[in-house]
PDB file of C-alpha atoms in Angstrom:
ATOM      1  CA  UNK H  26       0.000   0.000   0.000  1.00 44.00           C
ATOM      2  CA  UNK H  27       1.472   3.354  -0.989  1.00 43.00           C
ATOM      3  CA  UNK H  28       2.464   5.618   1.895  1.00 42.00           C
ATOM      4  CA  UNK H  29       2.932   8.679  -0.319  1.00 44.00           C
ATOM      5  CA  UNK H  30       0.000  10.309   1.391  1.00 53.00           C
ATOM      6  CA  UNK H  31      -0.901   9.422   4.943  1.00 57.00           C
ATOM      7  CA  UNK H  32      -3.062  11.126   7.532  1.00 60.00           C
ATOM      8  CA  UNK H  33      -3.176   9.939  11.126  1.00 58.00           C
ATOM      9  CA  UNK H  34      -5.736  11.392  13.507  1.00 58.00           C
ATOM     10  CA  UNK H  35      -6.400  10.942  17.179  1.00 55.00           C
ATOM     11  CA  UNK H  36      -9.982  11.927  17.723  1.00 51.00           C
ATOM     12  CA  UNK H  37     -11.218  13.484  20.934  1.00 41.00           C
ATOM     13  CA  UNK H  38     -14.732  12.403  21.843  1.00 38.00           C
ATOM     14  CA  UNK H  39     -17.462  14.355  23.563  1.00 37.00           C
ATOM     15  CA  UNK H  40     -17.036  12.317  26.746  1.00 38.00           C
ATOM     16  CA  UNK H  41     -13.426  12.060  27.905  1.00 40.00           C
ATOM     17  CA  UNK H  42     -11.809   9.596  30.295  1.00 43.00           C
ATOM     18  CA  UNK H  43      -9.796  11.149  33.140  1.00 50.00           C
ATOM     19  CA  UNK H  44      -6.509  10.732  31.255  1.00 53.00           C
ATOM     20  CA  UNK H  45      -7.958  12.492  28.191  1.00 62.00           C
ATOM     21  CA  UNK H  46      -6.294   9.919  25.942  1.00 80.00           C
ATOM     22  CA  UNK H  47      -8.088   9.464  22.590  1.00 80.00           C
ATOM     23  CA  UNK H  48      -9.582   6.007  22.198  1.00 88.00           C
ATOM     24  CA  UNK H  49      -9.836   6.018  18.399  1.00 92.00           C
ATOM     25  CA  UNK H  50      -6.922   6.387  16.000  1.00 93.00           C
ATOM     26  CA  UNK H  51      -7.778   6.809  12.321  1.00 95.00           C
ATOM     27  CA  UNK H  52      -5.059   6.440   9.694  1.00 93.00           C
ATOM     28  CA  UNK H  53      -5.893   7.280   6.083  1.00 93.00           C
ATOM     29  CA  UNK H  54      -3.515   6.220   3.302  1.00 92.00           C
ATOM     30  CA  UNK H  55      -3.521   6.677  -0.443  1.00 90.00           C
ATOM     31  CA  UNK H  56      -3.658   3.157  -1.865  1.00 91.00           C
ATOM     32  CA  UNK H  57      -3.416   4.268  -5.481  1.00 84.00           C
ATOM     33  CA  UNK H  58      -4.151   7.471  -7.341  1.00 81.00           C
ATOM     34  CA  UNK H  59      -7.487   8.839  -6.182  1.00 83.00           C
ATOM     35  CA  UNK H  60      -8.189   5.857  -3.901  1.00 90.00           C
ATOM     36  CA  UNK H  61      -7.788   6.004  -0.124  1.00 93.00           C
ATOM     37  CA  UNK H  62      -8.090   3.362   2.581  1.00 96.00           C
ATOM     38  CA  UNK H  63      -8.780   4.159   6.237  1.00 96.00           C
ATOM     39  CA  UNK H  64      -7.745   2.060   9.226  1.00 97.00           C
ATOM     40  CA  UNK H  65      -9.592   2.723  12.475  1.00 97.00           C
ATOM     41  CA  UNK H  66      -7.927   1.370  15.617  1.00 97.00           C
ATOM     42  CA  UNK H  67      -9.790   0.893  18.889  1.00 95.00           C
ATOM     43  CA  UNK H  68      -7.159   2.131  21.341  1.00 93.00           C
ATOM     44  CA  UNK H  69      -8.105   1.172  24.881  1.00 91.00           C
ATOM     45  CA  UNK H  70      -5.642  -1.705  25.378  1.00 92.00           C
ATOM     46  CA  UNK H  71      -5.486  -1.464  29.169  1.00 91.00           C
ATOM     47  CA  UNK H  72      -9.140  -2.583  29.169  1.00 92.00           C
ATOM     48  CA  UNK H  73      -9.206  -5.032  26.220  1.00 94.00           C
ATOM     49  CA  UNK H  74     -10.217  -2.112  23.959  1.00 95.00           C
ATOM     50  CA  UNK H  75     -13.603  -1.973  25.688  1.00 94.00           C
ATOM     51  CA  UNK H  76     -16.240   0.159  23.990  1.00 94.00           C
ATOM     52  CA  UNK H  77     -16.442   2.985  26.502  1.00 93.00           C
ATOM     53  CA  UNK H  78     -18.774   5.901  25.901  1.00 92.00           C
ATOM     54  CA  UNK H  79     -15.765   7.960  24.872  1.00 92.00           C
ATOM     55  CA  UNK H  80     -14.615   5.367  22.342  1.00 93.00           C
ATOM     56  CA  UNK H  81     -18.113   5.196  20.877  1.00 94.00           C
ATOM     57  CA  UNK H  82     -18.406   8.980  20.530  1.00 94.00           C
ATOM     58  CA  UNK H  83     -15.038   9.170  18.814  1.00 95.00           C
ATOM     59  CA  UNK H  84     -15.871   6.262  16.504  1.00 96.00           C
ATOM     60  CA  UNK H  85     -19.156   7.861  15.450  1.00 97.00           C
ATOM     61  CA  UNK H  86     -17.358  11.135  14.668  1.00 96.00           C
ATOM     62  CA  UNK H  87     -14.720   9.352  12.571  1.00 96.00           C
ATOM     63  CA  UNK H  88     -17.306   7.304  10.664  1.00 97.00           C
ATOM     64  CA  UNK H  89     -19.322  10.417   9.863  1.00 97.00           C
ATOM     65  CA  UNK H  90     -16.228  12.213   8.578  1.00 96.00           C
ATOM     66  CA  UNK H  91     -15.054   9.270   6.489  1.00 96.00           C
ATOM     67  CA  UNK H  92     -18.517   8.889   4.966  1.00 96.00           C
ATOM     68  CA  UNK H  93     -18.062  12.291   3.311  1.00 95.00           C
ATOM     69  CA  UNK H  94     -14.739  11.342   1.653  1.00 94.00           C
ATOM     70  CA  UNK H  95     -15.368  10.650  -2.044  1.00 94.00           C
ATOM     71  CA  UNK H  96     -11.896   9.088  -2.458  1.00 94.00           C
ATOM     72  CA  UNK H  97     -12.543   6.483   0.238  1.00 96.00           C
ATOM     73  CA  UNK H  98     -12.667   2.891  -1.031  1.00 96.00           C
ATOM     74  CA  UNK H  99     -12.305   0.658   2.052  1.00 97.00           C
ATOM     75  CA  UNK H 100     -12.300   0.975   5.854  1.00 98.00           C
ATOM     76  CA  UNK H 101     -10.544  -1.487   8.181  1.00 98.00           C
ATOM     77  CA  UNK H 102     -11.496  -1.740  11.875  1.00 98.00           C
ATOM     78  CA  UNK H 103      -9.041  -3.311  14.316  1.00 97.00           C
ATOM     79  CA  UNK H 104      -8.049  -3.369  17.972  1.00 96.00           C
ATOM     80  CA  UNK H 105      -4.837  -2.004  19.442  1.00 96.00           C
ATOM     81  CA  UNK H 106      -2.372  -4.677  20.621  1.00 94.00           C
ATOM     82  CA  UNK H 107      -2.061  -5.423  24.356  1.00 92.00           C
ATOM     83  CA  UNK H 108       0.243  -3.233  26.428  1.00 88.00           C
ATOM     84  CA  UNK H 109       2.564  -6.079  27.411  1.00 87.00           C
ATOM     85  CA  UNK H 110       3.614  -9.456  25.968  1.00 85.00           C
ATOM     86  CA  UNK H 111       1.486 -12.302  27.232  1.00 85.00           C
ATOM     87  CA  UNK H 112      -1.592 -10.151  27.772  1.00 90.00           C
ATOM     88  CA  UNK H 113      -4.759 -11.196  25.965  1.00 93.00           C
ATOM     89  CA  UNK H 114      -5.392  -9.371  22.668  1.00 95.00           C
ATOM     90  CA  UNK H 115      -8.811  -8.030  21.734  1.00 96.00           C
ATOM     91  CA  UNK H 116     -10.760  -6.531  18.862  1.00 97.00           C
ATOM     92  CA  UNK H 117     -13.210  -5.101  21.400  1.00 96.00           C
ATOM     93  CA  UNK H 118     -13.624  -6.919  24.702  1.00 95.00           C
ATOM     94  CA  UNK H 119     -17.156  -5.657  25.283  1.00 94.00           C
ATOM     95  CA  UNK H 120     -18.868  -2.661  26.824  1.00 93.00           C
ATOM     96  CA  UNK H 121     -17.297  -0.800  29.749  1.00 93.00           C
ATOM     97  CA  UNK H 122     -18.608  -2.639  32.816  1.00 92.00           C
ATOM     98  CA  UNK H 123     -17.855   0.349  35.053  1.00 93.00           C
ATOM     99  CA  UNK H 124     -20.172   2.485  32.943  1.00 94.00           C
ATOM    100  CA  UNK H 125     -22.811  -0.252  33.033  1.00 93.00           C
ATOM    101  CA  UNK H 126     -22.576  -0.451  36.814  1.00 93.00           C
ATOM    102  CA  UNK H 127     -23.349   3.267  37.107  1.00 95.00           C
ATOM    103  CA  UNK H 128     -26.674   3.047  35.269  1.00 93.00           C
ATOM    104  CA  UNK H 129     -29.458   3.678  37.778  1.00 94.00           C
ATOM    105  CA  UNK H 130     -32.717   3.953  35.825  1.00 96.00           C
ATOM    106  CA  UNK H 131     -34.580   2.789  32.747  1.00 96.00           C
ATOM    107  CA  UNK H 132     -33.800   6.114  31.085  1.00 96.00           C
ATOM    108  CA  UNK H 133     -30.083   5.654  31.775  1.00 95.00           C
ATOM    109  CA  UNK H 134     -30.193   2.151  30.289  1.00 94.00           C
ATOM    110  CA  UNK H 135     -32.146   3.302  27.247  1.00 95.00           C
ATOM    111  CA  UNK H 136     -29.654   6.111  26.533  1.00 95.00           C
ATOM    112  CA  UNK H 137     -26.706   3.794  27.041  1.00 94.00           C
ATOM    113  CA  UNK H 138     -27.823   1.046  24.684  1.00 95.00           C
ATOM    114  CA  UNK H 139     -29.096   3.563  22.120  1.00 96.00           C
ATOM    115  CA  UNK H 140     -25.544   4.915  21.982  1.00 95.00           C
ATOM    116  CA  UNK H 141     -24.211   1.442  21.147  1.00 95.00           C
ATOM    117  CA  UNK H 142     -26.854   1.148  18.417  1.00 96.00           C
ATOM    118  CA  UNK H 143     -25.817   4.557  17.016  1.00 97.00           C
ATOM    119  CA  UNK H 144     -22.202   3.384  16.980  1.00 96.00           C
ATOM    120  CA  UNK H 145     -23.067   0.271  14.973  1.00 96.00           C
ATOM    121  CA  UNK H 146     -25.301   2.304  12.678  1.00 97.00           C
ATOM    122  CA  UNK H 147     -22.465   4.759  11.982  1.00 97.00           C
ATOM    123  CA  UNK H 148     -20.345   1.823  10.801  1.00 97.00           C
ATOM    124  CA  UNK H 149     -23.150   0.417   8.658  1.00 96.00           C
ATOM    125  CA  UNK H 150     -23.717   3.835   7.067  1.00 96.00           C
ATOM    126  CA  UNK H 151     -20.139   4.160   5.829  1.00 97.00           C
ATOM    127  CA  UNK H 152     -20.814   3.949   2.072  1.00 97.00           C
ATOM    128  CA  UNK H 153     -17.876   1.628   1.267  1.00 97.00           C
ATOM    129  CA  UNK H 154     -17.011  -1.887   2.482  1.00 97.00           C
ATOM    130  CA  UNK H 155     -15.852  -2.105   6.104  1.00 98.00           C
ATOM    131  CA  UNK H 156     -13.528  -4.967   7.091  1.00 98.00           C
ATOM    132  CA  UNK H 157     -13.252  -6.193  10.686  1.00 98.00           C
ATOM    133  CA  UNK H 158      -9.651  -7.299  11.352  1.00 98.00           C
ATOM    134  CA  UNK H 159     -10.034  -9.450  14.458  1.00 98.00           C
ATOM    135  CA  UNK H 160      -7.245 -10.744  16.684  1.00 98.00           C
ATOM    136  CA  UNK H 161      -8.339 -11.873  20.119  1.00 97.00           C
ATOM    137  CA  UNK H 162     -11.617 -11.305  21.904  1.00 97.00           C
ATOM    138  CA  UNK H 163     -14.740  -9.906  20.245  1.00 97.00           C
ATOM    139  CA  UNK H 164     -17.286  -9.935  23.039  1.00 97.00           C
ATOM    140  CA  UNK H 165     -20.648  -8.328  23.741  1.00 96.00           C
ATOM    141  CA  UNK H 166     -20.732  -4.857  22.220  1.00 95.00           C
ATOM    142  CA  UNK H 167     -17.508  -5.784  20.415  1.00 96.00           C
ATOM    143  CA  UNK H 168     -19.216  -8.686  18.678  1.00 97.00           C
ATOM    144  CA  UNK H 169     -22.098  -6.395  17.735  1.00 97.00           C
ATOM    145  CA  UNK H 170     -19.680  -3.836  16.276  1.00 97.00           C
ATOM    146  CA  UNK H 171     -17.968  -6.647  14.365  1.00 97.00           C
ATOM    147  CA  UNK H 172     -21.343  -7.816  13.052  1.00 96.00           C
ATOM    148  CA  UNK H 173     -22.028  -4.286  11.785  1.00 97.00           C
ATOM    149  CA  UNK H 174     -19.034  -4.590   9.439  1.00 98.00           C
ATOM    150  CA  UNK H 175     -19.317  -5.967   5.901  1.00 97.00           C
ATOM    151  CA  UNK H 176     -16.488  -8.508   5.954  1.00 98.00           C
ATOM    152  CA  UNK H 177     -14.768 -10.216   8.886  1.00 98.00           C
ATOM    153  CA  UNK H 178     -11.434 -12.026   9.083  1.00 99.00           C
ATOM    154  CA  UNK H 179      -9.932 -13.366  12.307  1.00 98.00           C
ATOM    155  CA  UNK H 180      -6.943 -15.233  13.666  1.00 98.00           C
ATOM    156  CA  UNK H 181      -7.480 -18.756  14.904  1.00 97.00           C
ATOM    157  CA  UNK H 182      -6.751 -17.557  18.457  1.00 96.00           C
ATOM    158  CA  UNK H 183      -9.765 -15.223  18.393  1.00 98.00           C
ATOM    159  CA  UNK H 184     -12.870 -15.900  20.452  1.00 98.00           C
ATOM    160  CA  UNK H 185     -16.408 -14.620  20.057  1.00 98.00           C
ATOM    161  CA  UNK H 186     -19.193 -14.392  22.590  1.00 97.00           C
ATOM    162  CA  UNK H 187     -22.039 -12.589  24.305  1.00 96.00           C
ATOM    163  CA  UNK H 188     -21.224 -12.732  28.040  1.00 95.00           C
ATOM    164  CA  UNK H 189     -24.106 -10.505  29.165  1.00 94.00           C
ATOM    165  CA  UNK H 190     -26.042 -13.349  30.900  1.00 93.00           C
ATOM    166  CA  UNK H 191     -23.060 -13.805  33.236  1.00 94.00           C
ATOM    167  CA  UNK H 192     -23.607 -10.288  34.628  1.00 92.00           C
ATOM    168  CA  UNK H 193     -27.388 -10.366  34.719  1.00 93.00           C
ATOM    169  CA  UNK H 194     -28.091  -8.537  31.469  1.00 93.00           C
ATOM    170  CA  UNK H 195     -29.773  -9.482  28.175  1.00 92.00           C
ATOM    171  CA  UNK H 196     -28.035  -9.226  24.811  1.00 94.00           C
ATOM    172  CA  UNK H 197     -29.784  -6.437  22.900  1.00 92.00           C
ATOM    173  CA  UNK H 198     -29.273  -3.792  20.177  1.00 90.00           C
ATOM    174  CA  UNK H 199     -27.268  -5.175  17.223  1.00 93.00           C
ATOM    175  CA  UNK H 200     -27.479  -8.680  18.657  1.00 94.00           C
ATOM    176  CA  UNK H 201     -30.625  -8.620  16.510  1.00 93.00           C
ATOM    177  CA  UNK H 202     -28.289  -9.119  13.520  1.00 93.00           C
ATOM    178  CA  UNK H 203     -27.258 -12.583  14.687  1.00 94.00           C
ATOM    179  CA  UNK H 204     -30.299 -14.646  13.603  1.00 94.00           C
ATOM    180  CA  UNK H 205     -29.800 -13.661   9.955  1.00 92.00           C
ATOM    181  CA  UNK H 206     -26.055 -14.342  10.208  1.00 93.00           C
ATOM    182  CA  UNK H 207     -26.052 -17.562  12.231  1.00 92.00           C
ATOM    183  CA  UNK H 208     -29.605 -18.869  12.412  1.00 94.00           C
ATOM    184  CA  UNK H 209     -31.860 -18.721  15.437  1.00 96.00           C
ATOM    185  CA  UNK H 210     -30.475 -21.848  17.131  1.00 96.00           C
ATOM    186  CA  UNK H 211     -26.892 -20.614  17.151  1.00 96.00           C
ATOM    187  CA  UNK H 212     -28.068 -17.173  18.216  1.00 96.00           C
ATOM    188  CA  UNK H 213     -29.771 -18.753  21.226  1.00 96.00           C
ATOM    189  CA  UNK H 214     -26.546 -20.553  22.051  1.00 96.00           C
ATOM    190  CA  UNK H 215     -24.689 -17.229  21.932  1.00 95.00           C
ATOM    191  CA  UNK H 216     -27.110 -15.211  24.043  1.00 96.00           C
ATOM    192  CA  UNK H 217     -28.277 -17.940  26.480  1.00 96.00           C
ATOM    193  CA  UNK H 218     -25.055 -19.770  27.349  1.00 96.00           C
ATOM    194  CA  UNK H 219     -22.502 -16.942  27.335  1.00 94.00           C
ATOM    195  CA  UNK H 220     -19.872 -19.228  25.777  1.00 95.00           C
ATOM    196  CA  UNK H 221     -16.707 -18.115  24.021  1.00 96.00           C
ATOM    197  CA  UNK H 222     -16.972 -19.508  20.481  1.00 97.00           C
ATOM    198  CA  UNK H 223     -13.625 -20.420  18.828  1.00 98.00           C
ATOM    199  CA  UNK H 224     -12.761 -18.949  15.453  1.00 98.00           C
ATOM    200  CA  UNK H 225     -13.137 -22.119  13.383  1.00 97.00           C
ATOM    201  CA  UNK H 226     -16.614 -22.675  14.780  1.00 97.00           C
ATOM    202  CA  UNK H 227     -17.511 -19.017  14.220  1.00 97.00           C
ATOM    203  CA  UNK H 228     -16.465 -19.493  10.589  1.00 98.00           C
ATOM    204  CA  UNK H 229     -18.713 -22.527  10.191  1.00 97.00           C
ATOM    205  CA  UNK H 230     -21.601 -20.505  11.634  1.00 96.00           C
ATOM    206  CA  UNK H 231     -21.148 -17.619   9.203  1.00 95.00           C
ATOM    207  CA  UNK H 232     -20.225 -15.209  11.987  1.00 96.00           C
ATOM    208  CA  UNK H 233     -16.929 -14.489  10.211  1.00 97.00           C
ATOM    209  CA  UNK H 234     -15.848 -15.032   6.597  1.00 98.00           C
ATOM    210  CA  UNK H 235     -12.249 -16.200   6.988  1.00 98.00           C
ATOM    211  CA  UNK H 236      -9.854 -17.631   9.588  1.00 98.00           C
ATOM    212  CA  UNK H 237      -6.055 -17.344   9.413  1.00 98.00           C
ATOM    213  CA  UNK H 238      -3.235 -18.642  11.574  1.00 96.00           C
ATOM    214  CA  UNK H 239      -1.609 -15.593  13.104  1.00 96.00           C
ATOM    215  CA  UNK H 240      -1.335 -11.812  12.875  1.00 96.00           C
ATOM    216  CA  UNK H 241       1.087 -11.899   9.947  1.00 97.00           C
ATOM    217  CA  UNK H 242      -1.417 -13.976   7.973  1.00 98.00           C
ATOM    218  CA  UNK H 243      -4.169 -11.653   9.186  1.00 98.00           C
ATOM    219  CA  UNK H 244      -2.404  -8.641   7.707  1.00 97.00           C
ATOM    220  CA  UNK H 245      -1.872 -10.537   4.450  1.00 98.00           C
ATOM    221  CA  UNK H 246      -5.544 -11.498   4.264  1.00 98.00           C
ATOM    222  CA  UNK H 247      -6.702  -7.942   4.941  1.00 98.00           C
ATOM    223  CA  UNK H 248      -4.311  -6.605   2.308  1.00 97.00           C
ATOM    224  CA  UNK H 249      -5.626  -9.136  -0.239  1.00 97.00           C
ATOM    225  CA  UNK H 250      -9.188  -7.999   0.370  1.00 97.00           C
ATOM    226  CA  UNK H 251      -8.287  -4.309   0.320  1.00 97.00           C
ATOM    227  CA  UNK H 252      -6.300  -4.659  -2.908  1.00 95.00           C
ATOM    228  CA  UNK H 253      -9.150  -6.554  -4.538  1.00 95.00           C
ATOM    229  CA  UNK H 254     -11.816  -4.081  -3.436  1.00 96.00           C
ATOM    230  CA  UNK H 255      -9.839  -1.084  -4.665  1.00 94.00           C
ATOM    231  CA  UNK H 256      -9.637  -2.580  -8.177  1.00 91.00           C
ATOM    232  CA  UNK H 257     -13.417  -2.537  -8.494  1.00 89.00           C
ATOM    233  CA  UNK H 258     -15.183   0.384 -10.162  1.00 80.00           C
ATOM    234  CA  UNK H 259     -14.684   3.541  -8.078  1.00 76.00           C
ATOM    235  CA  UNK H 260     -18.395   3.907  -7.336  1.00 86.00           C
ATOM    236  CA  UNK H 261     -19.812   0.442  -7.938  1.00 90.00           C
ATOM    237  CA  UNK H 262     -19.144  -0.876  -4.429  1.00 93.00           C
ATOM    238  CA  UNK H 263     -20.989   2.115  -2.995  1.00 94.00           C
ATOM    239  CA  UNK H 264     -23.913   1.246  -5.241  1.00 93.00           C
ATOM    240  CA  UNK H 265     -23.651  -2.441  -4.322  1.00 94.00           C
ATOM    241  CA  UNK H 266     -23.490  -1.729  -0.584  1.00 94.00           C
ATOM    242  CA  UNK H 267     -26.648   0.387  -0.784  1.00 94.00           C
ATOM    243  CA  UNK H 268     -28.379  -2.482  -2.576  1.00 94.00           C
ATOM    244  CA  UNK H 269     -27.203  -5.121  -0.089  1.00 94.00           C
ATOM    245  CA  UNK H 270     -28.536  -2.947   2.729  1.00 92.00           C
ATOM    246  CA  UNK H 271     -31.910  -2.889   0.960  1.00 92.00           C
ATOM    247  CA  UNK H 272     -31.787  -6.683   0.614  1.00 94.00           C
ATOM    248  CA  UNK H 273     -31.236  -6.997   4.356  1.00 89.00           C
ATOM    249  CA  UNK H 274     -34.301  -4.882   5.120  1.00 88.00           C
ATOM    250  CA  UNK H 275     -36.803  -5.912   2.459  1.00 90.00           C
ATOM    251  CA  UNK H 276     -38.866  -8.806   1.191  1.00 89.00           C
ATOM    252  CA  UNK H 277     -37.567 -10.938  -1.670  1.00 92.00           C
ATOM    253  CA  UNK H 278     -39.808  -9.146  -4.168  1.00 94.00           C
ATOM    254  CA  UNK H 279     -38.723  -5.726  -2.898  1.00 92.00           C
ATOM    255  CA  UNK H 280     -35.069  -6.748  -3.061  1.00 93.00           C
ATOM    256  CA  UNK H 281     -35.385  -7.913  -6.662  1.00 94.00           C
ATOM    257  CA  UNK H 282     -37.149  -4.710  -7.659  1.00 92.00           C
ATOM    258  CA  UNK H 283     -34.431  -2.672  -5.944  1.00 92.00           C
ATOM    259  CA  UNK H 284     -31.849  -4.597  -7.976  1.00 91.00           C
ATOM    260  CA  UNK H 285     -33.647  -3.813 -11.234  1.00 92.00           C
ATOM    261  CA  UNK H 286     -33.634  -0.111 -10.393  1.00 91.00           C
ATOM    262  CA  UNK H 287     -29.994  -0.226  -9.305  1.00 89.00           C
ATOM    263  CA  UNK H 288     -28.845  -1.668 -12.643  1.00 89.00           C
ATOM    264  CA  UNK H 289     -30.906   0.967 -14.429  1.00 89.00           C
ATOM    265  CA  UNK H 290     -29.151   3.612 -12.317  1.00 87.00           C
ATOM    266  CA  UNK H 291     -25.733   2.313 -13.389  1.00 85.00           C
ATOM    267  CA  UNK H 292     -26.719   2.726 -17.038  1.00 88.00           C
ATOM    268  CA  UNK H 293     -27.920   6.305 -16.664  1.00 85.00           C
ATOM    269  CA  UNK H 294     -25.885   8.322 -19.147  1.00 80.00           C
ATOM    270  CA  UNK H 295     -24.949   5.210 -21.109  1.00 80.00           C
ATOM    271  CA  UNK H 296     -23.098   3.189 -18.457  1.00 77.00           C
ATOM    272  CA  UNK H 297     -19.731   4.593 -19.530  1.00 72.00           C
ATOM    273  CA  UNK H 298     -17.751   3.400 -16.518  1.00 74.00           C
ATOM    274  CA  UNK H 299     -19.069  -0.153 -16.819  1.00 77.00           C
ATOM    275  CA  UNK H 300     -18.371  -0.216 -20.558  1.00 77.00           C
ATOM    276  CA  UNK H 301     -14.822   1.006 -19.965  1.00 75.00           C
ATOM    277  CA  UNK H 302     -14.222  -1.824 -17.495  1.00 76.00           C
ATOM    278  CA  UNK H 303     -15.774  -4.385 -19.880  1.00 76.00           C
ATOM    279  CA  UNK H 304     -13.627  -3.299 -22.830  1.00 78.00           C
ATOM    280  CA  UNK H 305     -10.545  -5.471 -22.077  1.00 78.00           C
ATOM    281  CA  UNK H 306     -12.750  -8.571 -21.799  1.00 74.00           C
ATOM    282  CA  UNK H 307     -14.410  -7.853 -25.137  1.00 76.00           C
ATOM    283  CA  UNK H 308     -11.004  -7.864 -26.832  1.00 79.00           C
ATOM    284  CA  UNK H 309     -10.196 -11.423 -25.764  1.00 69.00           C
TER     285      UNK H 309
END
């Protein structure tokens, strides 16, 4: 990936932790001329990159800014490495239990979980593919944030789970995505038993799309996907993502009709971009 142009931001959220340390780091690189790729790192390694209110606010702000970037082609989400060797790695180790313990009313709980939903929605509304690069734990809110991404690749050491029952809470918000990803039986296993699901099993469920051996292989796999996505038409993946979102939220008939209209949209003005990309194949 070209490093000719690189922008690294540490984003201050609306709600700060006492140390005022940003919990989201966003690095934007130029992959090729006119095509940029953003990597968002969850940076709360002392707490397994837990999704504190501050981290969520910062993530929403970054997603909203990236969504306005017309050169953006792909976004990668990942967790910061542990602070010391031997410590457990995490994508996101869940919600901040200290914040949960301070909730004292139904209104507090409603505001808290609505914020997690808004965080997942901000990821889903990024108009280009979002890849979850997972090494280590993806638990609770972290698993929901992972599920909000478009593509997911994880190391074999990674574990996935919804531990909320262990602390007397239900799994809610974007846990509603799980039945369509895994089926209702596996969803019940996730949200009833509070187990940690190993990566190979998560792959067989459809919770993730690919498993690799270690972090070096993880970086290679992410790079392969990024390189492949960037070669697609500059706008077509934005169009395709909008259509897939409609498929997820419509009946079969509505989804087919949306597809008809989407192809018609691509051919407005003659479909010049598509024809340009078809030209080499027509010469064979």
